[in-house]
Amino acid sequence: MRLAELLRPDAFDALLLGLYGPELMPAQRPVLVSQWSKYYFALLWRAALVGRAPLQVQALAVTLDGRGLPTDLSTSAAVGGVVAVLERHLPAIVEQLAVLGSVPAAVLWGNAGDCLEQIAGERPEVQRLLETPGNPLYGAVRYTPDGRRVRRTCCLSYKVEWVGRCAQCPL
C-alpha cells in the first residue's frame, strides 16, 4: 500500500481502529499514533543505516502485517542514509502524523530519535547526529550519572494502562 494512501485520515483511522480496537480508538488517538510511529521509525532507521531508506514519501510503499504494523518499505525513487532521511523524509512524516494523531510533533521527533539511538547509538555518525544542536533529534535521549537511559520527551504510553509507562520515561 502506498504510504500516502495509508496516511489519509479515513484509512489511518481504520488502521488504528483495527490495530488497537474501539476501546482506545479514537479516545486515545495521540497515544496510538505515537506507538505506531515507533514501529515505522524503527523500520525506517534500519533501512537508513544500510543506505536503503526511501526518501520521497509520495513514492513509498509500506507493507503491513496482519495487525497493521509496518514490516517493509519499498520505493522505486531515491534512497539514502540517516542524514538524508532526517532532512528529506522525516519532516513530512512527522508533520503528517502530528496532524493525524493530534499529537505534538516533539513527541514524534522524540520517538524517531529514541528509535535511532536504540538501534544504532554506538555508531559514531549516529552519536554525532544525536549530539549536534540544531536538528530535531538532538538530545532525544540522555543517560543519568547512574547509567539510566531517559528520553527527552514522553511517548504518551503511560496514558494507556496495558501499554504502561516506558522504562525511559522522563516524567
PDB file of N, CA and C in Angstrom, residues 49-135:
ATOM      1  N   LEU A  49      20.286   2.908   7.868  1.00  0.00           N
ATOM      2  CA  LEU A  49      21.626   2.535   8.311  1.00  0.00           C
ATOM      3  C   LEU A  49      22.400   1.745   7.265  1.00  0.00           C
ATOM      4  N   VAL A  50      21.689   1.172   6.300  1.00  0.00           N
ATOM      5  CA  VAL A  50      22.357   0.479   5.195  1.00  0.00           C
ATOM      6  C   VAL A  50      22.192   1.263   3.891  1.00  0.00           C
ATOM      7  N   GLY A  51      21.767   2.531   4.000  1.00  0.00           N
ATOM      8  CA  GLY A  51      21.648   3.404   2.839  1.00  0.00           C
ATOM      9  C   GLY A  51      20.498   3.082   1.915  1.00  0.00           C
ATOM     10  N   ARG A  52      19.462   2.418   2.427  1.00  0.00           N
ATOM     11  CA  ARG A  52      18.355   1.965   1.596  1.00  0.00           C
ATOM     12  C   ARG A  52      17.001   2.528   2.027  1.00  0.00           C
ATOM     13  N   ALA A  53      16.994   3.616   2.759  1.00  0.00           N
ATOM     14  CA  ALA A  53      15.731   4.188   3.216  1.00  0.00           C
ATOM     15  C   ALA A  53      15.093   5.039   2.128  1.00  0.00           C
ATOM     16  N   PRO A  54      13.800   4.880   1.908  1.00  0.00           N
ATOM     17  CA  PRO A  54      13.095   5.719   0.932  1.00  0.00           C
ATOM     18  C   PRO A  54      13.123   7.179   1.387  1.00  0.00           C
ATOM     19  N   LEU A  55      13.388   8.067   0.445  1.00  0.00           N
ATOM     20  CA  LEU A  55      13.463   9.484   0.795  1.00  0.00           C
ATOM     21  C   LEU A  55      12.204  10.246   0.417  1.00  0.00           C
ATOM     22  N   GLN A  56      11.523   9.825  -0.626  1.00  0.00           N
ATOM     23  CA  GLN A  56      10.332  10.527  -1.087  1.00  0.00           C
ATOM     24  C   GLN A  56       9.082   9.822  -0.563  1.00  0.00           C
ATOM     25  N   VAL A  57       8.384  10.482   0.308  1.00  0.00           N
ATOM     26  CA  VAL A  57       7.204   9.902   0.939  1.00  0.00           C
ATOM     27  C   VAL A  57       6.152   9.517  -0.101  1.00  0.00           C
ATOM     28  N   GLN A  58       5.975  10.342  -1.123  1.00  0.00           N
ATOM     29  CA  GLN A  58       4.937  10.071  -2.123  1.00  0.00           C
ATOM     30  C   GLN A  58       5.210   8.808  -2.928  1.00  0.00           C
ATOM     31  N   ALA A  59       6.478   8.406  -3.044  1.00  0.00           N
ATOM     32  CA  ALA A  59       6.830   7.230  -3.847  1.00  0.00           C
ATOM     33  C   ALA A  59       6.996   5.973  -2.995  1.00  0.00           C
ATOM     34  N   LEU A  60       6.648   6.047  -1.736  1.00  0.00           N
ATOM     35  CA  LEU A  60       6.904   4.964  -0.785  1.00  0.00           C
ATOM     36  C   LEU A  60       5.714   4.023  -0.659  1.00  0.00           C
ATOM     37  N   ALA A  61       6.016   2.737  -0.702  1.00  0.00           N
ATOM     38  CA  ALA A  61       5.012   1.709  -0.410  1.00  0.00           C
ATOM     39  C   ALA A  61       5.378   1.063   0.917  1.00  0.00           C
ATOM     40  N   VAL A  62       4.362   0.782   1.708  1.00  0.00           N
ATOM     41  CA  VAL A  62       4.556   0.181   3.018  1.00  0.00           C
ATOM     42  C   VAL A  62       3.824  -1.149   3.047  1.00  0.00           C
ATOM     43  N   THR A  63       4.483  -2.160   3.573  1.00  0.00           N
ATOM     44  CA  THR A  63       3.836  -3.455   3.793  1.00  0.00           C
ATOM     45  C   THR A  63       3.474  -3.524   5.261  1.00  0.00           C
ATOM     46  N   LEU A  64       2.239  -3.925   5.532  1.00  0.00           N
ATOM     47  CA  LEU A  64       1.760  -4.040   6.908  1.00  0.00           C
ATOM     48  C   LEU A  64       1.553  -5.511   7.252  1.00  0.00           C
ATOM     49  N   ASP A  65       1.769  -5.852   8.506  1.00  0.00           N
ATOM     50  CA  ASP A  65       1.464  -7.211   8.931  1.00  0.00           C
ATOM     51  C   ASP A  65      -0.039  -7.334   9.173  1.00  0.00           C
ATOM     52  N   GLY A  66      -0.491  -8.478   9.600  1.00  0.00           N
ATOM     53  CA  GLY A  66      -1.917  -8.722   9.804  1.00  0.00           C
ATOM     54  C   GLY A  66      -2.553  -7.816  10.841  1.00  0.00           C
ATOM     55  N   ARG A  67      -1.744  -7.275  11.732  1.00  0.00           N
ATOM     56  CA  ARG A  67      -2.275  -6.367  12.752  1.00  0.00           C
ATOM     57  C   ARG A  67      -2.350  -4.931  12.261  1.00  0.00           C
ATOM     58  N   GLY A  68      -1.500  -4.561  11.281  1.00  0.00           N
ATOM     59  CA  GLY A  68      -1.465  -3.183  10.788  1.00  0.00           C
ATOM     60  C   GLY A  68      -0.172  -2.462  11.102  1.00  0.00           C
ATOM     61  N   LEU A  69       0.832  -3.216  11.554  1.00  0.00           N
ATOM     62  CA  LEU A  69       2.130  -2.618  11.843  1.00  0.00           C
ATOM     63  C   LEU A  69       3.034  -2.731  10.614  1.00  0.00           C
ATOM     64  N   PRO A  70       3.837  -1.708  10.344  1.00  0.00           N
ATOM     65  CA  PRO A  70       4.697  -1.731   9.164  1.00  0.00           C
ATOM     66  C   PRO A  70       5.798  -2.778   9.298  1.00  0.00           C
ATOM     67  N   THR A  71       6.018  -3.538   8.209  1.00  0.00           N
ATOM     68  CA  THR A  71       7.053  -4.569   8.209  1.00  0.00           C
ATOM     69  C   THR A  71       8.077  -4.383   7.093  1.00  0.00           C
ATOM     70  N   ASP A  72       7.743  -3.580   6.083  1.00  0.00           N
ATOM     71  CA  ASP A  72       8.675  -3.383   4.984  1.00  0.00           C
ATOM     72  C   ASP A  72       8.354  -2.062   4.289  1.00  0.00           C
ATOM     73  N   LEU A  73       9.403  -1.435   3.756  1.00  0.00           N
ATOM     74  CA  LEU A  73       9.280  -0.200   2.995  1.00  0.00           C
ATOM     75  C   LEU A  73       9.909  -0.439   1.633  1.00  0.00           C
ATOM     76  N   SER A  74       9.266   0.043   0.582  1.00  0.00           N
ATOM     77  CA  SER A  74       9.854  -0.095  -0.751  1.00  0.00           C
ATOM     78  C   SER A  74       9.550   1.143  -1.588  1.00  0.00           C
ATOM     79  N   THR A  75      10.444   1.387  -2.532  1.00  0.00           N
ATOM     80  CA  THR A  75      10.294   2.546  -3.396  1.00  0.00           C
ATOM     81  C   THR A  75      11.062   2.322  -4.688  1.00  0.00           C
ATOM     82  N   SER A  76      10.643   3.003  -5.697  1.00  0.00           N
ATOM     83  CA  SER A  76      11.393   2.992  -6.950  1.00  0.00           C
ATOM     84  C   SER A  76      12.122   4.325  -7.114  1.00  0.00           C
ATOM     85  N   ALA A  77      12.031   5.175  -6.129  1.00  0.00           N
ATOM     86  CA  ALA A  77      12.655   6.500  -6.167  1.00  0.00           C
ATOM     87  C   ALA A  77      13.951   6.486  -5.346  1.00  0.00           C
ATOM     88  N   ALA A  78      14.468   7.656  -5.057  1.00  0.00           N
ATOM     89  CA  ALA A  78      15.741   7.809  -4.356  1.00  0.00           C
ATOM     90  C   ALA A  78      15.716   7.166  -2.972  1.00  0.00           C
ATOM     91  N   VAL A  79      16.856   6.599  -2.610  1.00  0.00           N
ATOM     92  CA  VAL A  79      17.055   6.043  -1.278  1.00  0.00           C
ATOM     93  C   VAL A  79      18.293   6.697  -0.677  1.00  0.00           C
ATOM     94  N   GLY A  80      18.410   6.606   0.644  1.00  0.00           N
ATOM     95  CA  GLY A  80      19.558   7.231   1.282  1.00  0.00           C
ATOM     96  C   GLY A  80      19.776   6.731   2.686  1.00  0.00           C
ATOM     97  N   GLY A  81      20.709   7.396   3.355  1.00  0.00           N
ATOM     98  CA  GLY A  81      21.094   7.028   4.702  1.00  0.00           C
ATOM     99  C   GLY A  81      20.461   7.908   5.756  1.00  0.00           C
ATOM    100  N   VAL A  82      21.035   7.876   6.928  1.00  0.00           N
ATOM    101  CA  VAL A  82      20.465   8.511   8.114  1.00  0.00           C
ATOM    102  C   VAL A  82      20.272  10.022   7.934  1.00  0.00           C
ATOM    103  N   VAL A  83      21.287  10.727   7.480  1.00  0.00           N
ATOM    104  CA  VAL A  83      21.176  12.178   7.346  1.00  0.00           C
ATOM    105  C   VAL A  83      20.141  12.542   6.285  1.00  0.00           C
ATOM    106  N   ALA A  84      20.133  11.823   5.182  1.00  0.00           N
ATOM    107  CA  ALA A  84      19.150  12.088   4.128  1.00  0.00           C
ATOM    108  C   ALA A  84      17.729  11.859   4.625  1.00  0.00           C
ATOM    109  N   VAL A  85      17.536  10.823   5.414  1.00  0.00           N
ATOM    110  CA  VAL A  85      16.212  10.555   5.985  1.00  0.00           C
ATOM    111  C   VAL A  85      15.798  11.697   6.903  1.00  0.00           C
ATOM    112  N   LEU A  86      16.718  12.150   7.732  1.00  0.00           N
ATOM    113  CA  LEU A  86      16.426  13.262   8.644  1.00  0.00           C
ATOM    114  C   LEU A  86      16.027  14.513   7.875  1.00  0.00           C
ATOM    115  N   GLU A  87      16.694  14.773   6.789  1.00  0.00           N
ATOM    116  CA  GLU A  87      16.444  16.003   6.043  1.00  0.00           C
ATOM    117  C   GLU A  87      15.279  15.902   5.068  1.00  0.00           C
ATOM    118  N   ARG A  88      15.089  14.736   4.437  1.00  0.00           N
ATOM    119  CA  ARG A  88      14.153  14.652   3.312  1.00  0.00           C
ATOM    120  C   ARG A  88      12.913  13.812   3.574  1.00  0.00           C
ATOM    121  N   HIS A  89      12.933  12.935   4.555  1.00  0.00           N
ATOM    122  CA  HIS A  89      11.798  12.043   4.773  1.00  0.00           C
ATOM    123  C   HIS A  89      11.032  12.384   6.056  1.00  0.00           C
ATOM    124  N   LEU A  90      11.758  12.474   7.136  1.00  0.00           N
ATOM    125  CA  LEU A  90      11.098  12.641   8.436  1.00  0.00           C
ATOM    126  C   LEU A  90      10.266  13.905   8.607  1.00  0.00           C
ATOM    127  N   PRO A  91      10.696  15.066   8.111  1.00  0.00           N
ATOM    128  CA  PRO A  91       9.855  16.256   8.339  1.00  0.00           C
ATOM    129  C   PRO A  91       8.422  16.081   7.841  1.00  0.00           C
ATOM    130  N   ALA A  92       8.254  15.508   6.660  1.00  0.00           N
ATOM    131  CA  ALA A  92       6.903  15.324   6.117  1.00  0.00           C
ATOM    132  C   ALA A  92       6.112  14.301   6.917  1.00  0.00           C
ATOM    133  N   ILE A  93       6.752  13.208   7.301  1.00  0.00           N
ATOM    134  CA  ILE A  93       6.065  12.156   8.064  1.00  0.00           C
ATOM    135  C   ILE A  93       5.671  12.656   9.447  1.00  0.00           C
ATOM    136  N   VAL A  94       6.599  13.305  10.116  1.00  0.00           N
ATOM    137  CA  VAL A  94       6.299  13.818  11.455  1.00  0.00           C
ATOM    138  C   VAL A  94       5.147  14.812  11.389  1.00  0.00           C
ATOM    139  N   GLU A  95       5.185  15.703  10.426  1.00  0.00           N
ATOM    140  CA  GLU A  95       4.110  16.685  10.294  1.00  0.00           C
ATOM    141  C   GLU A  95       2.765  16.003  10.038  1.00  0.00           C
ATOM    142  N   GLN A  96       2.757  15.036   9.147  1.00  0.00           N
ATOM    143  CA  GLN A  96       1.504  14.366   8.814  1.00  0.00           C
ATOM    144  C   GLN A  96       0.965  13.546   9.984  1.00  0.00           C
ATOM    145  N   LEU A  97       1.834  12.805  10.664  1.00  0.00           N
ATOM    146  CA  LEU A  97       1.391  12.025  11.823  1.00  0.00           C
ATOM    147  C   LEU A  97       0.922  12.932  12.965  1.00  0.00           C
ATOM    148  N   ALA A  98       1.580  14.068  13.134  1.00  0.00           N
ATOM    149  CA  ALA A  98       1.168  15.009  14.185  1.00  0.00           C
ATOM    150  C   ALA A  98      -0.256  15.489  13.938  1.00  0.00           C
ATOM    151  N   VAL A  99      -0.572  15.790  12.694  1.00  0.00           N
ATOM    152  CA  VAL A  99      -1.926  16.239  12.356  1.00  0.00           C
ATOM    153  C   VAL A  99      -2.919  15.085  12.502  1.00  0.00           C
ATOM    154  N   LEU A 100      -2.589  13.927  11.959  1.00  0.00           N
ATOM    155  CA  LEU A 100      -3.493  12.771  12.028  1.00  0.00           C
ATOM    156  C   LEU A 100      -3.799  12.362  13.461  1.00  0.00           C
ATOM    157  N   GLY A 101      -2.789  12.481  14.316  1.00  0.00           N
ATOM    158  CA  GLY A 101      -2.949  11.985  15.675  1.00  0.00           C
ATOM    159  C   GLY A 101      -3.206  13.025  16.726  1.00  0.00           C
ATOM    160  N   SER A 102      -3.261  14.290  16.332  1.00  0.00           N
ATOM    161  CA  SER A 102      -3.375  15.369  17.323  1.00  0.00           C
ATOM    162  C   SER A 102      -2.321  15.181  18.416  1.00  0.00           C
ATOM    163  N   VAL A 103      -1.131  14.864  17.978  1.00  0.00           N
ATOM    164  CA  VAL A 103      -0.015  14.615  18.892  1.00  0.00           C
ATOM    165  C   VAL A 103       1.087  15.638  18.587  1.00  0.00           C
ATOM    166  N   PRO A 104       1.699  16.192  19.617  1.00  0.00           N
ATOM    167  CA  PRO A 104       2.763  17.173  19.371  1.00  0.00           C
ATOM    168  C   PRO A 104       3.892  16.579  18.533  1.00  0.00           C
ATOM    169  N   ALA A 105       4.380  17.356  17.593  1.00  0.00           N
ATOM    170  CA  ALA A 105       5.491  16.896  16.758  1.00  0.00           C
ATOM    171  C   ALA A 105       6.700  16.539  17.614  1.00  0.00           C
ATOM    172  N   ALA A 106       6.900  17.220  18.728  1.00  0.00           N
ATOM    173  CA  ALA A 106       8.038  16.926  19.606  1.00  0.00           C
ATOM    174  C   ALA A 106       8.000  15.482  20.111  1.00  0.00           C
ATOM    175  N   VAL A 107       6.816  14.957  20.350  1.00  0.00           N
ATOM    176  CA  VAL A 107       6.686  13.561  20.780  1.00  0.00           C
ATOM    177  C   VAL A 107       7.178  12.635  19.670  1.00  0.00           C
ATOM    178  N   LEU A 108       6.776  12.926  18.442  1.00  0.00           N
ATOM    179  CA  LEU A 108       7.157  12.085  17.309  1.00  0.00           C
ATOM    180  C   LEU A 108       8.651  12.201  17.002  1.00  0.00           C
ATOM    181  N   TRP A 109       9.205  13.403  17.059  1.00  0.00           N
ATOM    182  CA  TRP A 109      10.643  13.558  16.877  1.00  0.00           C
ATOM    183  C   TRP A 109      11.392  12.822  17.979  1.00  0.00           C
ATOM    184  N   GLY A 110      10.859  12.876  19.188  1.00  0.00           N
ATOM    185  CA  GLY A 110      11.468  12.122  20.291  1.00  0.00           C
ATOM    186  C   GLY A 110      11.440  10.628  20.026  1.00  0.00           C
ATOM    187  N   ASN A 111      10.327  10.127  19.489  1.00  0.00           N
ATOM    188  CA  ASN A 111      10.244   8.711  19.136  1.00  0.00           C
ATOM    189  C   ASN A 111      11.277   8.353  18.072  1.00  0.00           C
ATOM    190  N   ALA A 112      11.408   9.212  17.063  1.00  0.00           N
ATOM    191  CA  ALA A 112      12.364   8.960  15.982  1.00  0.00           C
ATOM    192  C   ALA A 112      13.791   8.919  16.528  1.00  0.00           C
ATOM    193  N   GLY A 113      14.143   9.874  17.361  1.00  0.00           N
ATOM    194  CA  GLY A 113      15.482   9.904  17.940  1.00  0.00           C
ATOM    195  C   GLY A 113      15.737   8.748  18.878  1.00  0.00           C
ATOM    196  N   ASP A 114      14.739   8.401  19.672  1.00  0.00           N
ATOM    197  CA  ASP A 114      14.859   7.271  20.589  1.00  0.00           C
ATOM    198  C   ASP A 114      15.080   5.979  19.817  1.00  0.00           C
ATOM    199  N   CYS A 115      14.313   5.771  18.766  1.00  0.00           N
ATOM    200  CA  CYS A 115      14.471   4.555  17.943  1.00  0.00           C
ATOM    201  C   CYS A 115      15.857   4.501  17.324  1.00  0.00           C
ATOM    202  N   LEU A 116      16.321   5.622  16.785  1.00  0.00           N
ATOM    203  CA  LEU A 116      17.636   5.646  16.166  1.00  0.00           C
ATOM    204  C   LEU A 116      18.719   5.324  17.193  1.00  0.00           C
ATOM    205  N   GLU A 117      18.634   5.923  18.352  1.00  0.00           N
ATOM    206  CA  GLU A 117      19.643   5.694  19.387  1.00  0.00           C
ATOM    207  C   GLU A 117      19.616   4.239  19.853  1.00  0.00           C
ATOM    208  N   GLN A 118      18.439   3.648  19.972  1.00  0.00           N
ATOM    209  CA  GLN A 118      18.349   2.250  20.394  1.00  0.00           C
ATOM    210  C   GLN A 118      18.934   1.305  19.352  1.00  0.00           C
ATOM    211  N   ILE A 119      18.691   1.596  18.085  1.00  0.00           N
ATOM    212  CA  ILE A 119      19.132   0.716  17.007  1.00  0.00           C
ATOM    213  C   ILE A 119      20.620   0.870  16.717  1.00  0.00           C
ATOM    214  N   ALA A 120      21.124   2.107  16.756  1.00  0.00           N
ATOM    215  CA  ALA A 120      22.483   2.353  16.281  1.00  0.00           C
ATOM    216  C   ALA A 120      23.252   3.368  17.106  1.00  0.00           C
ATOM    217  N   GLY A 121      22.908   3.504  18.354  1.00  0.00           N
ATOM    218  CA  GLY A 121      23.519   4.538  19.186  1.00  0.00           C
ATOM    219  C   GLY A 121      25.021   4.452  19.331  1.00  0.00           C
ATOM    220  N   GLU A 122      25.611   3.272  19.099  1.00  0.00           N
ATOM    221  CA  GLU A 122      27.056   3.115  19.243  1.00  0.00           C
ATOM    222  C   GLU A 122      27.827   3.613  18.024  1.00  0.00           C
ATOM    223  N   ARG A 123      27.157   3.806  16.916  1.00  0.00           N
ATOM    224  CA  ARG A 123      27.844   4.262  15.703  1.00  0.00           C
ATOM    225  C   ARG A 123      28.217   5.732  15.853  1.00  0.00           C
ATOM    226  N   PRO A 124      29.469   6.070  15.574  1.00  0.00           N
ATOM    227  CA  PRO A 124      29.915   7.461  15.759  1.00  0.00           C
ATOM    228  C   PRO A 124      29.083   8.479  14.981  1.00  0.00           C
ATOM    229  N   GLU A 125      28.696   8.157  13.746  1.00  0.00           N
ATOM    230  CA  GLU A 125      27.923   9.128  12.952  1.00  0.00           C
ATOM    231  C   GLU A 125      26.543   9.368  13.555  1.00  0.00           C
ATOM    232  N   VAL A 126      25.976   8.341  14.167  1.00  0.00           N
ATOM    233  CA  VAL A 126      24.677   8.490  14.830  1.00  0.00           C
ATOM    234  C   VAL A 126      24.846   9.297  16.109  1.00  0.00           C
ATOM    235  N   GLN A 127      25.869   9.011  16.880  1.00  0.00           N
ATOM    236  CA  GLN A 127      26.132   9.774  18.100  1.00  0.00           C
ATOM    237  C   GLN A 127      26.317  11.250  17.785  1.00  0.00           C
ATOM    238  N   ARG A 128      27.086  11.549  16.733  1.00  0.00           N
ATOM    239  CA  ARG A 128      27.287  12.954  16.356  1.00  0.00           C
ATOM    240  C   ARG A 128      25.960  13.617  16.020  1.00  0.00           C
ATOM    241  N   LEU A 129      25.129  12.924  15.285  1.00  0.00           N
ATOM    242  CA  LEU A 129      23.833  13.476  14.905  1.00  0.00           C
ATOM    243  C   LEU A 129      22.973  13.749  16.138  1.00  0.00           C
ATOM    244  N   LEU A 130      22.926  12.802  17.050  1.00  0.00           N
ATOM    245  CA  LEU A 130      22.099  12.952  18.249  1.00  0.00           C
ATOM    246  C   LEU A 130      22.659  13.996  19.217  1.00  0.00           C
ATOM    247  N   GLU A 131      23.925  14.326  19.052  1.00  0.00           N
ATOM    248  CA  GLU A 131      24.570  15.278  19.954  1.00  0.00           C
ATOM    249  C   GLU A 131      24.820  16.642  19.315  1.00  0.00           C
ATOM    250  N   THR A 132      24.340  16.836  18.099  1.00  0.00           N
ATOM    251  CA  THR A 132      24.561  18.108  17.401  1.00  0.00           C
ATOM    252  C   THR A 132      23.325  18.997  17.525  1.00  0.00           C
ATOM    253  N   PRO A 133      23.464  20.134  18.203  1.00  0.00           N
ATOM    254  CA  PRO A 133      22.332  21.053  18.306  1.00  0.00           C
ATOM    255  C   PRO A 133      21.871  21.512  16.920  1.00  0.00           C
ATOM    256  N   GLY A 134      20.592  21.832  16.835  1.00  0.00           N
ATOM    257  CA  GLY A 134      20.061  22.379  15.597  1.00  0.00           C
ATOM    258  C   GLY A 134      19.283  21.394  14.756  1.00  0.00           C
ATOM    259  N   ASN A 135      19.192  20.154  15.179  1.00  0.00           N
ATOM    260  CA  ASN A 135      18.330  19.225  14.454  1.00  0.00           C
ATOM    261  C   ASN A 135      17.303  18.655  15.426  1.00  0.00           C
TER     262      ASN A 135
END
